[in-house]
Short mmCIF file of C-alpha atoms in Angstrom, two decimals:
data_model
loop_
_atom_site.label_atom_id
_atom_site.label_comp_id
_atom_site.label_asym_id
_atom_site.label_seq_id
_atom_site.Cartn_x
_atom_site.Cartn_y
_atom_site.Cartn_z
CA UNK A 254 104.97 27.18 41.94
CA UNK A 255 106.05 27.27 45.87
CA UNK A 256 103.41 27.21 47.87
CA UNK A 257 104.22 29.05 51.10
CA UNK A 258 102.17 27.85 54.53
CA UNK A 259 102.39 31.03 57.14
CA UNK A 260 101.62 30.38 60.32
CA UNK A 261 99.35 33.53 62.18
CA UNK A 262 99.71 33.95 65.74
CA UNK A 263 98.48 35.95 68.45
CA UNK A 264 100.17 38.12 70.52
CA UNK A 265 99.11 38.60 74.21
CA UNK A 266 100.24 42.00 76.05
CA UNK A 267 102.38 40.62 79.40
CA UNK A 268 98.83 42.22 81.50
CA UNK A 269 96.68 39.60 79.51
CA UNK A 270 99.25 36.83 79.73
CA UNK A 271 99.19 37.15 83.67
CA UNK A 272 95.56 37.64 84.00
CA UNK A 273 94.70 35.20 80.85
CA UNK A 274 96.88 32.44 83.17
CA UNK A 275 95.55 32.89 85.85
CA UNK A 276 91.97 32.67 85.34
CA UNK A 277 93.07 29.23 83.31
CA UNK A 278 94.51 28.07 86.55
CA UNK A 279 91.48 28.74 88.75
CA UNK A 280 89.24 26.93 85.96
CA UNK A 281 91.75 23.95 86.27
CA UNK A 282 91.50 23.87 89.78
CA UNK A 283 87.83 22.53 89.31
CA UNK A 284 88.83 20.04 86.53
CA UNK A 285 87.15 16.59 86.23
CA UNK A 286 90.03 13.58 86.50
CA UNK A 287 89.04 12.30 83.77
CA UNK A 288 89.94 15.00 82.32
CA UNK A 289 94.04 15.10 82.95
CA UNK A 290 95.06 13.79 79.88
CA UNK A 291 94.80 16.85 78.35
CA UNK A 292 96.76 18.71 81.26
CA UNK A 293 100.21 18.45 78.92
CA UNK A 294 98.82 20.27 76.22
CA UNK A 295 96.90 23.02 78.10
CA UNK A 296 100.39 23.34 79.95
CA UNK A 297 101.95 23.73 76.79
CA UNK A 298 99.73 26.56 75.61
CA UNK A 299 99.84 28.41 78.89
CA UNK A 300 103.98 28.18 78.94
CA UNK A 301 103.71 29.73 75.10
CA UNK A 302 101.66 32.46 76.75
CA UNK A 303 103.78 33.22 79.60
CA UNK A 304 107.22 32.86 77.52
CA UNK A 305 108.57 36.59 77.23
CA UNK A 306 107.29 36.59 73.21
CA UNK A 307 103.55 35.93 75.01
CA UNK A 308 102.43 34.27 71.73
CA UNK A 309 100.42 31.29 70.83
CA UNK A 310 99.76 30.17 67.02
CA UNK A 311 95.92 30.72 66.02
CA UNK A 312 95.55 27.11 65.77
CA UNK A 313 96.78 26.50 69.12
CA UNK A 314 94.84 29.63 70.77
CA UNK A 315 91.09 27.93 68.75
CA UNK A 316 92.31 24.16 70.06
CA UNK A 317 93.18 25.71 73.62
CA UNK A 318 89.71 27.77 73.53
CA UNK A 319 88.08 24.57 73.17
CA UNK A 320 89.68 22.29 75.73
CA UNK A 321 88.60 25.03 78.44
CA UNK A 322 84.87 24.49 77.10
CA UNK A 323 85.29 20.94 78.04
CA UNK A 324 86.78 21.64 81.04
CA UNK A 325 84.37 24.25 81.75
CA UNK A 326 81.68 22.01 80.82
CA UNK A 327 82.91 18.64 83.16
CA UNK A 328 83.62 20.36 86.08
CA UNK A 329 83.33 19.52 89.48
CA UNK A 330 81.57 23.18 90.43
CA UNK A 331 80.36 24.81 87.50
CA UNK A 332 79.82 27.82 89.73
CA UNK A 333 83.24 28.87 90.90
CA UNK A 334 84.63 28.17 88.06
CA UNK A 335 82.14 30.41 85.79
CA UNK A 336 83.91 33.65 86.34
CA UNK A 337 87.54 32.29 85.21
CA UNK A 338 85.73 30.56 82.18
CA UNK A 339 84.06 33.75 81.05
CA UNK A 340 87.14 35.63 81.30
CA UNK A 341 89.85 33.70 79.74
CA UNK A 342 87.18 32.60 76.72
CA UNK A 343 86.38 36.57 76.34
CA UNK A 344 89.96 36.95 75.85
CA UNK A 345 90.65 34.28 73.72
CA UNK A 346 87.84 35.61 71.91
CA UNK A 347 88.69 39.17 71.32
CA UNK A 348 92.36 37.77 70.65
CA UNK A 349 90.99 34.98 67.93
CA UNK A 350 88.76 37.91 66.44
CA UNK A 351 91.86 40.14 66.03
CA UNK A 352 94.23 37.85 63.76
#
C-alpha cells in the first residue's frame, strides 16, 4: 500500500499577484520590529507569488494568511494599514476557499 501525499496549491492570476503584493508591501511598511524575524518567510511567499507560475502551496498561502494577522495586529498604525490588510486577507480568502 503506497500512500501518496499531494500537495494543493493555489494559483494567483498575474492581476492578483501584482495587486495581492502590493497591498502586502504597504501592510509591511507599518510592521512592528519586533516583528522582522518573520520578514524571510513572508519574502519567500511573496517571491512564490510573483514567480511567472504565481503559485503558493495551500499550506504556505493559510501560514502566510496568518503572519499578516500578526502583522496587522502589532502594527505601528493600525489605520493606514487597514485597507492593505483587508484586501490581501480577502484575497487570500477567496483563494484558500477555492482549493
Amino acid at each position: 500500500m503506497q500512500n501518496s501525499l499531494q500537495t494543493t496549491f493555489i494559483f494567483f492570476s498575474r492581476q492578483e499577484s501584482f495587486n495581492f503584493v502590493f497591498c502586502v508591501r504597504q501592510l509591511l511598511d507599518t510592521m512592528d520590529e519586533s516583528l522582522f524575524n518573520y520578514l524571510p518567510l513572508i519574502r519567500n511567499c511573496l517571491g512564490l507569488i510573483e514567480s511567472s507560475e504565481h503559485k503558493i502551496s495551500l499550506d504556505l498561502c493559510i501560514a502566510l494568511n496568518a503572519l499578516l494577522g500578526v502583522v496587522f495586529v502589532s502594527s505601528r498604525d493600525g489605520q493606514s494599514s487597514r485597507s492593505a490588510y483587508e484586501q490581501a486577507v480577502m484575497l487570500l480568502a477567496k483563494k484558500i476557499a477555492g482549493a
